[in-house]
Amino acid sequence: MSDLIQAVLHSDEKTNLRQFASILRTQEKRYLLRNEILSLFADYCQNYEKSERFYHSSHLSKLIYYVQEIIIDNESLCLIIRPRIASQEAYRLLEDLTYEPMSIQELLDLRDRLVGRFHPQDGDVLEIDFQPFYDYSPAIRDPKNIGRGVAYLNRYLSSKLFQDPRQWQDALFNFLRLHRYSQYQLLINDRIQTQQRLSDRVKQAIGLVSALPPDQPYEQFRFELQELGFEPGWGNTAQRVQETLEILDQLIDSPDHQVLEAFVSRIPMIFRIALVSPHGWFGQEGVLGRPDTGGQVVYILDQVKGLEQQLQEDIELAGLDVLNVHPKVIVLTRLIPNNDGTTCNQRLEKIYGTEDAWILRVPFREFNPRMTQNWISRFEIWPYLETFAIDAERELRAEFQGKPDLIIGNYSDGNLVAFLLARRLEVTQCNIAHALEKSKYLFSNLYWQDLEDKYHFSLQFTADLIAMNAANFVISSTYQEIVGTPDSVGQYESYKSFTMPDLYHVVSGIDLFSPKFNVVPPGVNESVYFPYTRKKDRLLTEHDRLEDLLFTLDDPAQVYGTLDDPGKRPLFSMARLDRIKNLTGLAECFGKSKELQEQCNLILIAGKLRTEESTDHEEISEIEKLYQIIHQYNLHGKVRWLGVRLAKGDSGEVYRVIADRQGIFVQPALFEAFGLTILEAMISGLPTFATRFGGPLEIIQDKVNGFYINPTHPEEMAQIILEFLTKCDQNPHYWQEISHRSIDRVYSTYTWKIHTTRLLSLAKIYGFWNYTSKENRADMMRYIEALFYLLYRPRAKALLEEHWQR
């Protein structure tokens, strides 16, 4: 990137750079972000009457495009440049237009100084640097392949098998000998003592089963295979056993990455899974819309059902029915004694539609009953997680009658507990962040001290660093969740380097090129959410009730607002009332557009109607703001606000009722890591307009099967919706065309079958990698433990002391 700076300085554009730098120095703000920089440059080009070519194609315009931030430091400018995804450089541009590179440490010091937190006389601040621990691991080179970690890892492992076949074949042999279920040995027994014997016996076994009818059940030739040294786990029919053995034979003789993945994915090694999600109200009824409770509950419950089904299918295909093997899945969450009418005070709850999947609730220890008897905000639960993990280990061992084979963490708190459990139980740990608060709250790390009373980001960001580095593999819903886009920084990328002034500097918080990252998008529950055209499957008995609720019911306890003309096209959204979900922004967009009001009614399903019913400060603020917008723009008769918690079946039918009237769905979040409601709306057949900030960019193909909106520009958002409505008026089939493409998009890419198959395959391959690579993680884990015990735990204890005072 220094070449581009030099190109500017060695051309007649040097004068333009001097002029623009002078404009920047006059700004009241000392810290400018990319959108502000681009806006200032556009104003500069307009005011100085620059040509279109200069604005789009000059060296200076290209440089400005790559500048992510500018910090104004006295008379010098610090340019933080992102020349490509997952890469950052910093330069100091002096008043005389000379420049010099800045180290990460210098940049972090400058940010501290910007907020008045840099005091050289106090000594240096703690530096956290994880990079040395990744230097001995394989690393992806091309940013386009970030998020495809397992594909890279398979190629790496198969190359090792090829380069040093004896060592790696011995490792593969020993790995196969590990696997047991309860008291039963799986795959190979003591009749096969060496790798060479394994290779010979595989060929013998292939000869045996190839002579059998392809569909002959495994139990009919089980003991012949056992004589050769093969225990259950190879397949349920002669054909399946033959396929598995042939894949292994090929892997031994001529390994490649596809063969390696195909074989390891067939190994029966996962039977018990624990999913961890401590915060919020985790239940199956009457919880959605409560504080901290939304998409993650839907996601996890649907994921559990998919995992159990896939595990059962894998067990059957492996021929383990002969051992009476059954999968078990447990969602670990916290027990809330004051349950407010939910089931969150029940220790154990069977998950609907499953054979052996459960919600296991473990209470927080009663350090302060006034706190632990009740719901606790996700920002406040940090003091209770360490002892929760200790107590949960005992409960999990009892329920599984052993230990799980895989632990999946959810959100920052769940991932921290997953780390603590996986460390103690010595099992594979998977992280799923869903959303990282650091990306959602601008400058949250820089001004953490000002926000600490409310959000406790010092604990949360430390927990994130611990869990994401400790995890064996990380699942993200989208590529940009990891490394963003050319225009924006990814959630994980934001942890690469940052400062928590007066607490620590993160020099390297995560290696984005590590093969631990994998993109595995979630699915949608197809039994609840399906196209509105499937009339025979719909809840026809509930249709009239839901129609009445959405459009005409007069019940102040559940609904605010009546519609003057219920027949107008419904503009629909459903989310929690918090700042990031931005339903108030959608209401403001509607209020500012008379044309939208003429053509549509705005229908919002959004939690509570009254501030006195909530204990969440963000929800209270958004309730007040929504009333204010309705009154300010005189939206009475045009808006219905439903303060209801829908049963899951009802929520699916609600989308379809809106689709019956050729309505549209709008998801106006300021940031959305993924967006399950988008999938739900699209599969129901609703044309969907979703935020361009976050995961929706990868779900929707703009103007093909949905539409992008910028929720920070309400007038522009209204215009995009109006353009769609105009096309619908001009072409009677346009609504159906977008509707059909929306449905097709979900079925082709976003199903739980695709998700769970991939997730289990990943868990097996990373388990194999951790064993066969002999990777020494002890040094990293000691470093992580130091952060936990010396940074996290003291701050958690300090917060606990605060809780005692409440």
PDB file of C-alpha atoms in Angstrom, residues 315-468:
ATOM      1  CA  ILE A 315     -25.396 -44.842  13.435  1.00  0.00           C
ATOM      2  CA  GLU A 316     -27.725 -46.901  11.254  1.00  0.00           C
ATOM      3  CA  LEU A 317     -25.485 -46.568   8.197  1.00  0.00           C
ATOM      4  CA  ALA A 318     -22.484 -47.627  10.313  1.00  0.00           C
ATOM      5  CA  GLY A 319     -24.296 -50.832  11.327  1.00  0.00           C
ATOM      6  CA  LEU A 320     -24.276 -49.975  15.016  1.00  0.00           C
ATOM      7  CA  ASP A 321     -27.882 -51.034  15.520  1.00  0.00           C
ATOM      8  CA  VAL A 322     -26.480 -54.419  16.480  1.00  0.00           C
ATOM      9  CA  LEU A 323     -25.017 -52.786  19.608  1.00  0.00           C
ATOM     10  CA  ASN A 324     -28.245 -50.901  20.405  1.00  0.00           C
ATOM     11  CA  VAL A 325     -26.426 -47.570  19.994  1.00  0.00           C
ATOM     12  CA  HIS A 326     -28.560 -44.422  20.304  1.00  0.00           C
ATOM     13  CA  PRO A 327     -27.526 -40.760  20.131  1.00  0.00           C
ATOM     14  CA  LYS A 328     -28.173 -38.296  22.906  1.00  0.00           C
ATOM     15  CA  VAL A 329     -28.125 -34.500  22.641  1.00  0.00           C
ATOM     16  CA  ILE A 330     -28.324 -32.077  25.555  1.00  0.00           C
ATOM     17  CA  VAL A 331     -28.738 -28.305  25.534  1.00  0.00           C
ATOM     18  CA  LEU A 332     -27.061 -26.944  28.658  1.00  0.00           C
ATOM     19  CA  THR A 333     -28.525 -23.704  29.959  1.00  0.00           C
ATOM     20  CA  ARG A 334     -29.198 -22.059  33.311  1.00  0.00           C
ATOM     21  CA  LEU A 335     -32.129 -22.759  35.592  1.00  0.00           C
ATOM     22  CA  ILE A 336     -34.115 -19.650  36.570  1.00  0.00           C
ATOM     23  CA  PRO A 337     -36.061 -20.250  39.809  1.00  0.00           C
ATOM     24  CA  ASN A 338     -38.382 -17.241  39.335  1.00  0.00           C
ATOM     25  CA  ASN A 339     -39.524 -18.556  35.983  1.00  0.00           C
ATOM     26  CA  ASP A 340     -42.232 -15.982  35.119  1.00  0.00           C
ATOM     27  CA  GLY A 341     -44.585 -18.615  33.728  1.00  0.00           C
ATOM     28  CA  THR A 342     -41.960 -20.403  31.616  1.00  0.00           C
ATOM     29  CA  THR A 343     -40.457 -23.859  32.042  1.00  0.00           C
ATOM     30  CA  CYS A 344     -37.068 -22.326  32.854  1.00  0.00           C
ATOM     31  CA  ASN A 345     -37.291 -23.575  36.449  1.00  0.00           C
ATOM     32  CA  GLN A 346     -37.428 -27.226  35.326  1.00  0.00           C
ATOM     33  CA  ARG A 347     -34.159 -29.126  35.604  1.00  0.00           C
ATOM     34  CA  LEU A 348     -34.835 -31.392  32.619  1.00  0.00           C
ATOM     35  CA  GLU A 349     -37.163 -30.847  29.672  1.00  0.00           C
ATOM     36  CA  LYS A 350     -37.621 -33.167  26.701  1.00  0.00           C
ATOM     37  CA  ILE A 351     -37.252 -31.417  23.351  1.00  0.00           C
ATOM     38  CA  TYR A 352     -40.346 -31.833  21.183  1.00  0.00           C
ATOM     39  CA  GLY A 353     -40.009 -34.099  18.185  1.00  0.00           C
ATOM     40  CA  THR A 354     -36.902 -35.911  19.422  1.00  0.00           C
ATOM     41  CA  GLU A 355     -36.146 -39.363  20.796  1.00  0.00           C
ATOM     42  CA  ASP A 356     -33.458 -38.488  23.328  1.00  0.00           C
ATOM     43  CA  ALA A 357     -32.703 -34.756  23.261  1.00  0.00           C
ATOM     44  CA  TRP A 358     -33.123 -32.615  26.348  1.00  0.00           C
ATOM     45  CA  ILE A 359     -32.779 -29.166  27.830  1.00  0.00           C
ATOM     46  CA  LEU A 360     -30.687 -29.520  30.982  1.00  0.00           C
ATOM     47  CA  ARG A 361     -30.896 -26.512  33.290  1.00  0.00           C
ATOM     48  CA  VAL A 362     -28.285 -25.994  35.955  1.00  0.00           C
ATOM     49  CA  PRO A 363     -28.778 -23.138  38.462  1.00  0.00           C
ATOM     50  CA  PHE A 364     -26.213 -20.478  39.142  1.00  0.00           C
ATOM     51  CA  ARG A 365     -24.865 -20.823  42.645  1.00  0.00           C
ATOM     52  CA  GLU A 366     -26.669 -18.516  45.047  1.00  0.00           C
ATOM     53  CA  PHE A 367     -23.888 -16.051  45.735  1.00  0.00           C
ATOM     54  CA  ASN A 368     -26.615 -13.414  45.818  1.00  0.00           C
ATOM     55  CA  PRO A 369     -30.153 -14.852  45.720  1.00  0.00           C
ATOM     56  CA  ARG A 370     -31.602 -11.469  44.744  1.00  0.00           C
ATOM     57  CA  MET A 371     -29.704 -11.896  41.457  1.00  0.00           C
ATOM     58  CA  THR A 372     -29.489 -15.631  40.888  1.00  0.00           C
ATOM     59  CA  GLN A 373     -33.143 -16.379  41.563  1.00  0.00           C
ATOM     60  CA  ASN A 374     -34.075 -14.222  38.551  1.00  0.00           C
ATOM     61  CA  TRP A 375     -33.257 -13.675  34.909  1.00  0.00           C
ATOM     62  CA  ILE A 376     -29.855 -12.002  34.520  1.00  0.00           C
ATOM     63  CA  SER A 377     -28.866  -9.940  31.491  1.00  0.00           C
ATOM     64  CA  ARG A 378     -26.262 -11.466  29.187  1.00  0.00           C
ATOM     65  CA  PHE A 379     -24.069  -8.496  30.063  1.00  0.00           C
ATOM     66  CA  GLU A 380     -24.178  -9.363  33.769  1.00  0.00           C
ATOM     67  CA  ILE A 381     -23.804 -13.152  33.999  1.00  0.00           C
ATOM     68  CA  TRP A 382     -20.002 -13.333  33.899  1.00  0.00           C
ATOM     69  CA  PRO A 383     -19.351 -13.876  37.646  1.00  0.00           C
ATOM     70  CA  TYR A 384     -21.397 -17.086  37.656  1.00  0.00           C
ATOM     71  CA  LEU A 385     -20.003 -18.944  34.649  1.00  0.00           C
ATOM     72  CA  GLU A 386     -16.947 -20.618  36.172  1.00  0.00           C
ATOM     73  CA  THR A 387     -18.876 -22.328  38.968  1.00  0.00           C
ATOM     74  CA  PHE A 388     -21.730 -22.995  36.519  1.00  0.00           C
ATOM     75  CA  ALA A 389     -19.263 -24.963  34.365  1.00  0.00           C
ATOM     76  CA  ILE A 390     -18.072 -26.954  37.386  1.00  0.00           C
ATOM     77  CA  ASP A 391     -21.626 -27.829  38.422  1.00  0.00           C
ATOM     78  CA  ALA A 392     -22.659 -28.515  34.818  1.00  0.00           C
ATOM     79  CA  GLU A 393     -19.837 -31.009  34.342  1.00  0.00           C
ATOM     80  CA  ARG A 394     -21.253 -33.172  37.099  1.00  0.00           C
ATOM     81  CA  GLU A 395     -24.783 -32.912  35.679  1.00  0.00           C
ATOM     82  CA  LEU A 396     -23.669 -33.703  32.125  1.00  0.00           C
ATOM     83  CA  ARG A 397     -21.696 -36.754  33.222  1.00  0.00           C
ATOM     84  CA  ALA A 398     -24.767 -38.032  35.047  1.00  0.00           C
ATOM     85  CA  GLU A 399     -27.108 -37.499  32.084  1.00  0.00           C
ATOM     86  CA  PHE A 400     -24.720 -38.916  29.481  1.00  0.00           C
ATOM     87  CA  GLN A 401     -23.494 -41.654  31.827  1.00  0.00           C
ATOM     88  CA  GLY A 402     -20.077 -40.556  30.693  1.00  0.00           C
ATOM     89  CA  LYS A 403     -18.810 -37.519  28.888  1.00  0.00           C
ATOM     90  CA  PRO A 404     -19.946 -35.940  25.620  1.00  0.00           C
ATOM     91  CA  ASP A 405     -18.012 -36.499  22.403  1.00  0.00           C
ATOM     92  CA  LEU A 406     -18.481 -32.908  21.242  1.00  0.00           C
ATOM     93  CA  ILE A 407     -19.232 -29.612  23.005  1.00  0.00           C
ATOM     94  CA  ILE A 408     -20.706 -26.738  20.998  1.00  0.00           C
ATOM     95  CA  GLY A 409     -20.664 -23.276  22.556  1.00  0.00           C
ATOM     96  CA  ASN A 410     -23.123 -20.553  21.599  1.00  0.00           C
ATOM     97  CA  TYR A 411     -22.492 -16.828  22.063  1.00  0.00           C
ATOM     98  CA  SER A 412     -19.708 -15.352  24.160  1.00  0.00           C
ATOM     99  CA  ASP A 413     -20.936 -16.806  27.457  1.00  0.00           C
ATOM    100  CA  GLY A 414     -21.709 -20.249  26.057  1.00  0.00           C
ATOM    101  CA  ASN A 415     -18.356 -20.414  24.323  1.00  0.00           C
ATOM    102  CA  LEU A 416     -16.537 -19.560  27.546  1.00  0.00           C
ATOM    103  CA  VAL A 417     -18.395 -22.334  29.390  1.00  0.00           C
ATOM    104  CA  ALA A 418     -17.685 -24.687  26.470  1.00  0.00           C
ATOM    105  CA  PHE A 419     -13.980 -23.896  26.847  1.00  0.00           C
ATOM    106  CA  LEU A 420     -14.057 -24.654  30.577  1.00  0.00           C
ATOM    107  CA  LEU A 421     -15.940 -27.915  30.039  1.00  0.00           C
ATOM    108  CA  ALA A 422     -13.884 -29.089  27.050  1.00  0.00           C
ATOM    109  CA  ARG A 423     -10.671 -28.383  28.958  1.00  0.00           C
ATOM    110  CA  ARG A 424     -11.802 -30.489  31.914  1.00  0.00           C
ATOM    111  CA  LEU A 425     -13.424 -33.258  29.872  1.00  0.00           C
ATOM    112  CA  GLU A 426     -10.752 -33.371  27.134  1.00  0.00           C
ATOM    113  CA  VAL A 427     -13.224 -33.360  24.264  1.00  0.00           C
ATOM    114  CA  THR A 428     -13.525 -31.452  20.992  1.00  0.00           C
ATOM    115  CA  GLN A 429     -14.766 -27.867  21.347  1.00  0.00           C
ATOM    116  CA  CYS A 430     -16.732 -26.048  18.638  1.00  0.00           C
ATOM    117  CA  ASN A 431     -17.506 -22.325  18.850  1.00  0.00           C
ATOM    118  CA  ILE A 432     -20.539 -20.638  17.303  1.00  0.00           C
ATOM    119  CA  ALA A 433     -20.586 -16.912  18.028  1.00  0.00           C
ATOM    120  CA  HIS A 434     -23.860 -15.987  16.242  1.00  0.00           C
ATOM    121  CA  ALA A 435     -22.981 -12.351  16.940  1.00  0.00           C
ATOM    122  CA  LEU A 436     -20.046 -10.701  18.667  1.00  0.00           C
ATOM    123  CA  GLU A 437     -21.014  -7.601  20.625  1.00  0.00           C
ATOM    124  CA  LYS A 438     -17.732  -5.878  19.766  1.00  0.00           C
ATOM    125  CA  SER A 439     -18.930  -5.362  16.192  1.00  0.00           C
ATOM    126  CA  LYS A 440     -22.407  -4.280  17.222  1.00  0.00           C
ATOM    127  CA  TYR A 441     -21.368  -1.453  19.549  1.00  0.00           C
ATOM    128  CA  LEU A 442     -19.177   1.137  17.822  1.00  0.00           C
ATOM    129  CA  PHE A 443     -15.912   1.918  19.657  1.00  0.00           C
ATOM    130  CA  SER A 444     -17.011  -0.437  22.441  1.00  0.00           C
ATOM    131  CA  ASN A 445     -13.422  -1.492  23.140  1.00  0.00           C
ATOM    132  CA  LEU A 446     -11.990   2.051  22.972  1.00  0.00           C
ATOM    133  CA  TYR A 447     -14.524   3.514  25.409  1.00  0.00           C
ATOM    134  CA  TRP A 448     -15.078   0.368  27.430  1.00  0.00           C
ATOM    135  CA  GLN A 449     -14.580   2.189  30.739  1.00  0.00           C
ATOM    136  CA  ASP A 450     -17.450   4.551  29.983  1.00  0.00           C
ATOM    137  CA  LEU A 451     -19.684   1.580  29.123  1.00  0.00           C
ATOM    138  CA  GLU A 452     -18.514  -0.849  31.794  1.00  0.00           C
ATOM    139  CA  ASP A 453     -21.332  -0.220  34.275  1.00  0.00           C
ATOM    140  CA  LYS A 454     -23.903  -1.202  31.683  1.00  0.00           C
ATOM    141  CA  TYR A 455     -22.172  -3.717  29.392  1.00  0.00           C
ATOM    142  CA  HIS A 456     -19.025  -5.118  31.094  1.00  0.00           C
ATOM    143  CA  PHE A 457     -17.205  -5.409  27.779  1.00  0.00           C
ATOM    144  CA  SER A 458     -13.887  -6.017  29.537  1.00  0.00           C
ATOM    145  CA  LEU A 459     -15.212  -9.423  30.583  1.00  0.00           C
ATOM    146  CA  GLN A 460     -16.988 -10.189  27.342  1.00  0.00           C
ATOM    147  CA  PHE A 461     -14.094  -9.384  25.005  1.00  0.00           C
ATOM    148  CA  THR A 462     -11.658 -11.274  27.224  1.00  0.00           C
ATOM    149  CA  ALA A 463     -14.007 -14.260  27.178  1.00  0.00           C
ATOM    150  CA  ASP A 464     -14.170 -14.048  23.378  1.00  0.00           C
ATOM    151  CA  LEU A 465     -10.379 -14.085  23.069  1.00  0.00           C
ATOM    152  CA  ILE A 466     -10.142 -17.084  25.383  1.00  0.00           C
ATOM    153  CA  ALA A 467     -12.870 -19.164  23.743  1.00  0.00           C
ATOM    154  CA  MET A 468     -12.145 -18.493  20.079  1.00  0.00           C
TER     155      MET A 468
END
